[in-house]
């Protein structure tokens, strides 16, 4: 495995870092972190600055707003946005998950209609997969697409749809044909969320980013709204989830959180006072973060080569999320009461992320498939064990 970047990729990283370090960008990032409770960052000006240069989706072709480069440049951008404190959830959803699914499975007309706006940092898509009582078993989804002249009417309820209240459209998995084979008969639609028959309600949680409950009461979808094949949506669902499971985002968040803990005055004591009682644990966590970064880049290499089914994806996702969760768990011990200081508090250190991480970390091992699901995939895919 060769993890060395090309000279062009190294220059791209330097150019991205230079933009993200700009005073106006850092001021916007700081303002976004200090939004009052109940408010959250959406489409930021920095996204548009990146979009103007083709940097927001560098792996997309120029006609769709990118640079025609590779998934490596996209991963570099994700790492650096997180490292520089720029809110990344909208970007990850719009480009890494929803946009890339449209790029891979959408018709030419759908790509021309949806991708340029995402790549400019002017639009957002969300994911409408999870349902009540279904959990991680998406093959058991009950949302139905009833045929009608010209298309289908969608009926069902989706939950835990991140940022759906800000999104222009959502990728919705629905059952178009009843089948004894649970993976057959599912179709993925790109549903405009301002369509009559779509209702979005908030689902409040401890996290800074809002989830939504989306009720589908008969919005009309046509062939133009279908990703992939009718009744053949399961590969689309699997690919979307696979794109979320490279672990690159969670590895970068784990690194930033650990760096924040290590920068705390009590994390490393002065030599005359002896080493920190947490030194051994912090060193071990640092090694785990490094291992997660390597796993994530290995997964990205597989993705770049077109190998979408390798067990490295659940391995990278499981390792990076469990590590980030473990780092969050130790922060309260290392940082004491400072760990509960909100970034909105004037007494919190600059760029403080610990308090929000304490609230977000439990969801790391749930989003994009639970740790238990990842272990099952590793057991079957890497070890050949029967389910």
Short mmCIF file of C-alpha atoms in Angstrom, two decimals:
data_model
loop_
_atom_site.label_atom_id
_atom_site.label_comp_id
_atom_site.label_asym_id
_atom_site.label_seq_id
_atom_site.Cartn_x
_atom_site.Cartn_y
_atom_site.Cartn_z
CA UNK A 1 0.00 0.00 0.00
CA UNK A 2 1.58 3.28 -1.17
CA UNK A 3 0.25 6.20 0.87
CA UNK A 4 2.49 8.81 -0.73
CA UNK A 5 0.73 11.72 -2.42
CA UNK A 6 1.76 13.02 -5.80
CA UNK A 7 3.37 16.46 -6.08
CA UNK A 8 0.08 17.76 -7.51
CA UNK A 9 -1.88 16.37 -4.56
CA UNK A 10 0.58 17.85 -2.07
CA UNK A 11 0.17 21.24 -3.75
CA UNK A 12 -3.61 20.85 -3.61
CA UNK A 13 -3.35 20.26 0.15
CA UNK A 14 -1.19 23.36 0.59
CA UNK A 15 -3.61 25.47 -1.46
CA UNK A 16 -6.61 24.23 0.54
CA UNK A 17 -4.82 24.90 3.84
CA UNK A 18 -3.93 28.43 2.74
CA UNK A 19 -7.60 29.19 2.02
CA UNK A 20 -8.88 27.59 5.23
CA UNK A 21 -6.37 29.57 7.32
CA UNK A 22 -7.61 32.90 5.96
CA UNK A 23 -8.89 35.29 8.61
CA UNK A 24 -12.37 35.55 7.08
CA UNK A 25 -12.73 31.77 6.90
CA UNK A 26 -11.56 31.26 10.48
CA UNK A 27 -13.89 34.04 11.66
CA UNK A 28 -16.83 32.34 9.97
CA UNK A 29 -15.88 28.97 11.46
CA UNK A 30 -15.64 30.51 14.94
CA UNK A 31 -19.05 32.17 14.51
CA UNK A 32 -20.59 28.89 13.41
CA UNK A 33 -19.29 27.15 16.54
CA UNK A 34 -20.81 29.85 18.75
CA UNK A 35 -24.32 29.82 17.33
CA UNK A 36 -26.94 29.85 20.11
CA UNK A 37 -28.69 26.61 21.07
CA UNK A 38 -31.25 25.54 18.49
CA UNK A 39 -29.29 27.05 15.61
CA UNK A 40 -26.70 25.27 13.50
CA UNK A 41 -24.40 25.96 10.55
CA UNK A 42 -25.78 25.41 7.07
CA UNK A 43 -24.27 26.41 3.75
CA UNK A 44 -21.26 28.54 4.66
CA UNK A 45 -19.44 31.12 2.57
CA UNK A 46 -16.30 29.01 2.77
CA UNK A 47 -18.12 26.26 0.85
CA UNK A 48 -18.75 28.75 -1.93
CA UNK A 49 -15.13 29.89 -1.88
CA UNK A 50 -14.07 26.27 -2.31
CA UNK A 51 -16.74 25.72 -4.94
CA UNK A 52 -15.57 28.66 -7.02
CA UNK A 53 -12.20 26.94 -7.38
CA UNK A 54 -13.64 23.49 -8.08
CA UNK A 55 -12.22 22.30 -4.76
CA UNK A 56 -15.44 21.33 -2.99
CA UNK A 57 -15.93 18.28 -5.22
CA UNK A 58 -12.53 17.94 -6.91
CA UNK A 59 -13.23 14.34 -7.97
CA UNK A 60 -16.22 15.36 -10.10
CA UNK A 61 -15.80 16.37 -13.75
CA UNK A 62 -15.47 20.04 -14.65
CA UNK A 63 -18.95 20.15 -16.21
CA UNK A 64 -20.39 19.28 -12.79
CA UNK A 65 -18.28 21.80 -10.89
CA UNK A 66 -15.19 19.74 -10.02
CA UNK A 67 -11.62 19.37 -11.24
CA UNK A 68 -11.81 15.88 -12.73
CA UNK A 69 -9.33 14.56 -10.16
CA UNK A 70 -9.63 11.61 -7.77
CA UNK A 71 -11.20 10.59 -4.47
CA UNK A 72 -7.78 11.28 -2.89
CA UNK A 73 -8.18 15.04 -3.37
CA UNK A 74 -11.67 14.77 -1.92
CA UNK A 75 -10.31 13.00 1.18
CA UNK A 76 -7.61 15.66 1.56
CA UNK A 77 -10.29 18.36 1.63
CA UNK A 78 -12.32 16.48 4.25
CA UNK A 79 -9.27 16.05 6.49
CA UNK A 80 -8.25 19.69 6.24
CA UNK A 81 -11.73 21.13 6.78
CA UNK A 82 -12.02 19.18 10.04
CA UNK A 83 -8.45 20.00 11.08
CA UNK A 84 -9.10 23.72 10.53
CA UNK A 85 -12.36 23.71 12.49
CA UNK A 86 -14.70 24.29 9.55
CA UNK A 87 -18.13 22.67 10.14
CA UNK A 88 -18.16 19.70 7.79
CA UNK A 89 -21.51 17.91 8.16
CA UNK A 90 -23.27 19.78 5.34
CA UNK A 91 -20.25 19.31 3.10
CA UNK A 92 -19.94 15.59 3.89
CA UNK A 93 -23.62 15.00 3.17
CA UNK A 94 -23.78 17.07 0.00
CA UNK A 95 -20.55 15.89 -1.62
CA UNK A 96 -19.18 12.71 -0.04
CA UNK A 97 -22.47 10.83 0.30
CA UNK A 98 -25.47 12.18 -1.61
CA UNK A 99 -23.57 13.93 -4.40
CA UNK A 100 -21.26 11.01 -5.04
CA UNK A 101 -24.25 8.63 -5.20
CA UNK A 102 -25.84 10.87 -7.85
CA UNK A 103 -22.46 11.03 -9.63
CA UNK A 104 -22.25 7.22 -9.70
CA UNK A 105 -25.89 6.22 -10.29
CA UNK A 106 -27.84 9.22 -11.54
CA UNK A 107 -28.79 9.67 -15.17
CA UNK A 108 -26.94 12.29 -17.20
CA UNK A 109 -29.97 14.56 -16.88
CA UNK A 110 -30.08 14.12 -13.08
CA UNK A 111 -26.35 14.79 -12.77
CA UNK A 112 -26.64 17.98 -14.82
CA UNK A 113 -29.64 19.06 -12.74
CA UNK A 114 -28.31 18.37 -9.24
CA UNK A 115 -24.51 18.20 -9.12
CA UNK A 116 -23.35 21.70 -10.18
CA UNK A 117 -25.38 23.35 -7.42
CA UNK A 118 -23.88 21.00 -4.83
CA UNK A 119 -20.35 21.55 -6.14
CA UNK A 120 -20.78 25.33 -5.92
CA UNK A 121 -21.70 25.06 -2.24
CA UNK A 122 -25.19 26.37 -2.93
CA UNK A 123 -27.27 23.23 -2.35
CA UNK A 124 -27.64 20.27 -0.01
CA UNK A 125 -28.96 16.73 -0.23
CA UNK A 126 -29.83 14.36 2.63
CA UNK A 127 -30.40 10.63 3.09
CA UNK A 128 -33.88 9.15 3.65
CA UNK A 129 -33.15 5.52 4.51
CA UNK A 130 -33.83 4.87 8.21
CA UNK A 131 -37.37 4.13 9.38
CA UNK A 132 -39.11 3.56 12.72
CA UNK A 133 -38.71 -0.02 13.98
CA UNK A 134 -36.26 -0.87 11.18
CA UNK A 135 -32.97 0.24 12.67
CA UNK A 136 -29.95 -0.96 10.70
CA UNK A 137 -31.96 -3.59 8.77
CA UNK A 138 -32.75 -1.45 5.74
CA UNK A 139 -33.89 -4.49 3.77
CA UNK A 140 -36.94 -4.43 6.07
CA UNK A 141 -38.00 -0.92 5.04
CA UNK A 142 -41.74 -0.36 4.60
CA UNK A 143 -41.90 2.90 2.64
CA UNK A 144 -43.74 2.02 -0.55
CA UNK A 145 -43.81 3.46 -4.05
CA UNK A 146 -47.24 2.84 -5.58
CA UNK A 147 -47.35 2.92 -9.39
CA UNK A 148 -49.36 5.62 -11.05
CA UNK A 149 -49.57 6.91 -14.61
CA UNK A 150 -46.26 8.65 -15.20
CA UNK A 151 -44.49 7.31 -12.14
CA UNK A 152 -44.98 6.41 -8.48
CA UNK A 153 -46.52 7.91 -5.35
CA UNK A 154 -44.38 7.53 -2.21
CA UNK A 155 -45.92 6.68 1.17
CA UNK A 156 -43.98 6.20 4.39
CA UNK A 157 -42.00 7.81 7.18
CA UNK A 158 -38.26 8.30 7.43
CA UNK A 159 -36.43 9.20 10.65
CA UNK A 160 -33.02 10.45 11.76
CA UNK A 161 -32.44 12.24 8.48
CA UNK A 162 -29.55 14.59 9.19
CA UNK A 163 -29.99 18.20 8.01
CA UNK A 164 -33.22 17.37 6.14
CA UNK A 165 -34.69 20.74 7.15
CA UNK A 166 -31.96 22.47 5.11
CA UNK A 167 -31.81 20.04 2.18
CA UNK A 168 -33.07 20.61 -1.35
CA UNK A 169 -33.66 16.90 -1.95
CA UNK A 170 -33.24 13.53 -0.28
CA UNK A 171 -32.20 10.10 -1.50
CA UNK A 172 -35.18 7.97 -0.53
CA UNK A 173 -35.24 4.17 -0.54
CA UNK A 174 -38.74 2.78 -1.15
CA UNK A 175 -40.22 -0.58 -2.09
CA UNK A 176 -41.53 -0.61 -5.66
CA UNK A 177 -42.22 -4.37 -5.86
CA UNK A 178 -43.20 -6.87 -3.19
CA UNK A 179 -40.71 -9.74 -3.11
CA UNK A 180 -39.84 -12.73 -0.96
CA UNK A 181 -36.21 -11.66 -1.40
CA UNK A 182 -35.90 -8.63 0.92
CA UNK A 183 -33.12 -7.00 -1.12
CA UNK A 184 -35.13 -7.07 -4.35
CA UNK A 185 -37.86 -4.60 -5.22
CA UNK A 186 -36.23 -1.53 -3.62
CA UNK A 187 -35.76 1.64 -5.66
CA UNK A 188 -33.88 4.81 -4.71
CA UNK A 189 -35.47 8.14 -5.67
CA UNK A 190 -34.10 11.69 -5.53
CA UNK A 191 -37.05 13.41 -3.83
CA UNK A 192 -37.29 17.24 -3.91
CA UNK A 193 -38.22 18.13 -0.34
CA UNK A 194 -40.38 21.09 -1.39
CA UNK A 195 -42.67 18.69 -3.31
CA UNK A 196 -46.33 18.62 -2.19
CA UNK A 197 -46.79 15.57 0.01
CA UNK A 198 -43.44 15.88 1.80
CA UNK A 199 -43.40 17.08 5.42
CA UNK A 200 -40.21 17.61 7.44
CA UNK A 201 -40.38 17.84 11.24
CA UNK A 202 -37.48 18.27 13.68
CA UNK A 203 -36.18 15.42 15.84
CA UNK A 204 -34.35 17.13 18.69
CA UNK A 205 -31.28 15.44 20.18
CA UNK A 206 -28.24 16.44 22.23
CA UNK A 207 -26.18 16.91 19.07
CA UNK A 208 -25.49 20.28 17.48
CA UNK A 209 -26.77 19.06 14.10
CA UNK A 210 -30.50 18.56 13.75
CA UNK A 211 -32.16 15.34 12.60
CA UNK A 212 -35.48 15.30 10.82
CA UNK A 213 -38.56 13.11 10.52
CA UNK A 214 -39.75 13.10 6.91
CA UNK A 215 -43.29 11.99 6.14
CA UNK A 216 -44.12 11.03 2.56
CA UNK A 217 -47.82 11.40 1.80
CA UNK A 218 -47.96 10.66 -1.91
CA UNK A 219 -45.40 12.90 -3.66
CA UNK A 220 -45.21 11.95 -7.34
CA UNK A 221 -41.88 10.59 -8.58
CA UNK A 222 -41.02 9.83 -12.22
CA UNK A 223 -38.31 7.86 -14.04
CA UNK A 224 -36.22 11.04 -14.03
CA UNK A 225 -36.01 10.81 -10.22
CA UNK A 226 -34.68 7.21 -10.11
CA UNK A 227 -31.06 6.43 -9.22
CA UNK A 228 -29.85 3.21 -10.77
CA UNK A 229 -32.42 0.59 -11.78
CA UNK A 230 -36.07 0.32 -10.78
CA UNK A 231 -36.31 -2.56 -8.26
CA UNK A 232 -32.49 -2.66 -8.22
CA UNK A 233 -31.86 -0.02 -5.58
CA UNK A 234 -30.13 -2.25 -3.05
CA UNK A 235 -26.69 -1.79 -4.71
CA UNK A 236 -27.29 1.97 -4.54
CA UNK A 237 -28.12 1.72 -0.83
CA UNK A 238 -25.04 -0.40 -0.24
CA UNK A 239 -22.81 1.95 -2.20
CA UNK A 240 -24.08 5.03 -0.34
CA UNK A 241 -23.41 3.32 2.99
CA UNK A 242 -20.02 2.15 1.74
CA UNK A 243 -19.04 5.71 0.88
CA UNK A 244 -19.83 6.69 4.45
CA UNK A 245 -17.66 3.88 5.80
CA UNK A 246 -14.18 4.87 4.64
CA UNK A 247 -13.76 6.30 8.15
CA UNK A 248 -11.84 9.34 6.89
CA UNK A 249 -14.23 11.79 8.54
CA UNK A 250 -14.20 10.01 11.89
CA UNK A 251 -10.43 9.53 11.85
CA UNK A 252 -10.00 13.27 11.27
CA UNK A 253 -12.45 14.09 14.07
CA UNK A 254 -10.63 11.71 16.41
CA UNK A 255 -7.34 13.42 15.60
CA UNK A 256 -8.73 16.90 16.21
CA UNK A 257 -10.34 15.88 19.49
CA UNK A 258 -7.18 14.16 20.74
CA UNK A 259 -5.10 17.21 19.81
CA UNK A 260 -7.51 19.39 21.78
CA UNK A 261 -7.15 17.13 24.82
CA UNK A 262 -3.36 17.08 24.51
CA UNK A 263 -3.29 20.87 24.33
CA UNK A 264 -5.11 21.14 27.66
CA UNK A 265 -2.90 22.37 30.48
CA UNK A 266 -3.54 19.30 32.64
CA UNK A 267 -2.96 16.70 29.92
CA UNK A 268 0.85 16.86 30.10
CA UNK A 269 2.43 17.95 33.37
CA UNK A 270 5.70 19.81 33.72
CA UNK A 271 8.78 17.54 34.05
CA UNK A 272 9.26 18.33 37.72
CA UNK A 273 5.70 17.21 38.46
CA UNK A 274 6.11 13.91 36.69
CA UNK A 275 4.19 12.52 33.72
CA UNK A 276 0.45 12.79 33.41
CA UNK A 277 -1.42 9.88 34.98
CA UNK A 278 -3.20 9.62 31.63
CA UNK A 279 -0.01 9.57 29.57
CA UNK A 280 -0.12 5.85 28.79
CA UNK A 281 -3.77 5.97 27.74
CA UNK A 282 -3.22 9.06 25.59
CA UNK A 283 -0.22 7.50 23.86
CA UNK A 284 -2.28 4.38 23.11
CA UNK A 285 -5.13 6.51 21.73
CA UNK A 286 -2.68 8.41 19.55
CA UNK A 287 -1.49 5.11 18.09
CA UNK A 288 -5.09 4.05 17.50
CA UNK A 289 -5.85 7.31 15.70
CA UNK A 290 -2.81 6.77 13.47
CA UNK A 291 -3.93 3.22 12.74
CA UNK A 292 -7.40 4.55 11.88
CA UNK A 293 -5.92 7.08 9.49
CA UNK A 294 -4.01 4.30 7.71
CA UNK A 295 -7.11 2.10 7.51
CA UNK A 296 -9.14 5.00 6.11
CA UNK A 297 -6.56 5.73 3.44
CA UNK A 298 -6.44 2.05 2.57
CA UNK A 299 -10.22 2.15 2.12
CA UNK A 300 -9.89 5.23 -0.06
CA UNK A 301 -7.35 3.41 -2.19
CA UNK A 302 -9.87 0.61 -2.71
CA UNK A 303 -12.54 3.16 -3.54
CA UNK A 304 -10.28 4.90 -6.06
CA UNK A 305 -9.60 1.52 -7.70
CA UNK A 306 -13.33 0.79 -8.00
CA UNK A 307 -13.40 -1.96 -5.37
CA UNK A 308 -16.55 -1.19 -3.38
CA UNK A 309 -17.04 -4.45 -1.51
CA UNK A 310 -13.78 -4.91 0.38
CA UNK A 311 -14.10 -5.61 4.15
CA UNK A 312 -11.68 -2.76 4.79
CA UNK A 313 -14.67 -0.38 4.74
CA UNK A 314 -16.42 -1.75 7.85
CA UNK A 315 -12.98 -2.22 9.45
CA UNK A 316 -12.10 1.44 8.92
CA UNK A 317 -15.51 2.66 10.06
CA UNK A 318 -15.57 0.46 13.17
CA UNK A 319 -12.02 1.31 14.23
CA UNK A 320 -12.24 5.07 13.65
CA UNK A 321 -15.61 5.53 15.36
CA UNK A 322 -14.76 3.37 18.36
CA UNK A 323 -11.46 5.25 18.74
CA UNK A 324 -13.12 8.66 18.54
CA UNK A 325 -15.69 7.53 21.09
CA UNK A 326 -12.91 6.33 23.42
CA UNK A 327 -11.13 9.68 23.13
CA UNK A 328 -14.33 11.51 24.05
CA UNK A 329 -14.77 9.23 27.07
CA UNK A 330 -11.40 10.19 28.54
CA UNK A 331 -11.74 13.94 27.99
CA UNK A 332 -13.75 14.59 31.15
CA UNK A 333 -11.07 12.89 33.25
CA UNK A 334 -8.19 14.71 31.59
CA UNK A 335 -9.80 18.14 31.23
CA UNK A 336 -11.97 18.18 34.32
CA UNK A 337 -14.77 20.71 34.39
CA UNK A 338 -13.29 22.44 31.34
CA UNK A 339 -14.63 19.50 29.32
CA UNK A 340 -18.18 20.78 29.79
CA UNK A 341 -17.39 24.32 28.68
CA UNK A 342 -19.33 25.04 25.51
CA UNK A 343 -17.53 26.62 22.57
CA UNK A 344 -20.00 29.48 23.11
CA UNK A 345 -18.49 30.15 26.54
CA UNK A 346 -15.95 33.01 26.51
CA UNK A 347 -13.83 31.05 29.01
CA UNK A 348 -13.42 28.04 26.71
CA UNK A 349 -10.09 27.65 24.88
CA UNK A 350 -10.01 28.86 21.25
CA UNK A 351 -11.48 26.28 18.90
CA UNK A 352 -12.70 24.17 21.82
CA UNK A 353 -14.41 21.00 20.53
CA UNK A 354 -14.44 18.78 23.62
CA UNK A 355 -17.90 19.60 24.96
CA UNK A 356 -19.65 19.12 21.61
CA UNK A 357 -17.70 15.89 21.08
CA UNK A 358 -19.04 14.54 24.39
CA UNK A 359 -22.55 14.98 22.99
CA UNK A 360 -21.78 13.78 19.46
CA UNK A 361 -19.55 10.78 20.22
CA UNK A 362 -22.34 8.31 21.16
CA UNK A 363 -23.71 8.73 17.65
CA UNK A 364 -20.38 7.97 15.95
CA UNK A 365 -20.88 4.23 16.42
CA UNK A 366 -24.52 4.36 15.32
CA UNK A 367 -24.41 6.46 12.14
CA UNK A 368 -23.84 4.66 8.81
CA UNK A 369 -24.34 1.30 10.50
CA UNK A 370 -23.77 0.35 14.11
CA UNK A 371 -20.52 -1.11 15.40
CA UNK A 372 -22.31 -4.44 15.76
CA UNK A 373 -23.26 -4.37 12.08
CA UNK A 374 -19.65 -3.49 11.17
CA UNK A 375 -18.35 -6.44 13.18
CA UNK A 376 -20.82 -8.73 11.44
CA UNK A 377 -19.62 -7.50 8.04
CA UNK A 378 -16.00 -7.98 9.07
CA UNK A 379 -16.75 -11.50 10.30
CA UNK A 380 -18.45 -12.51 7.07
CA UNK A 381 -16.34 -10.53 4.59
CA UNK A 382 -12.85 -10.79 6.08
CA UNK A 383 -13.03 -13.98 8.15
CA UNK A 384 -15.51 -16.00 6.10
CA UNK A 385 -17.70 -16.74 9.09
CA UNK A 386 -21.33 -17.63 8.49
CA UNK A 387 -23.84 -15.04 9.76
#
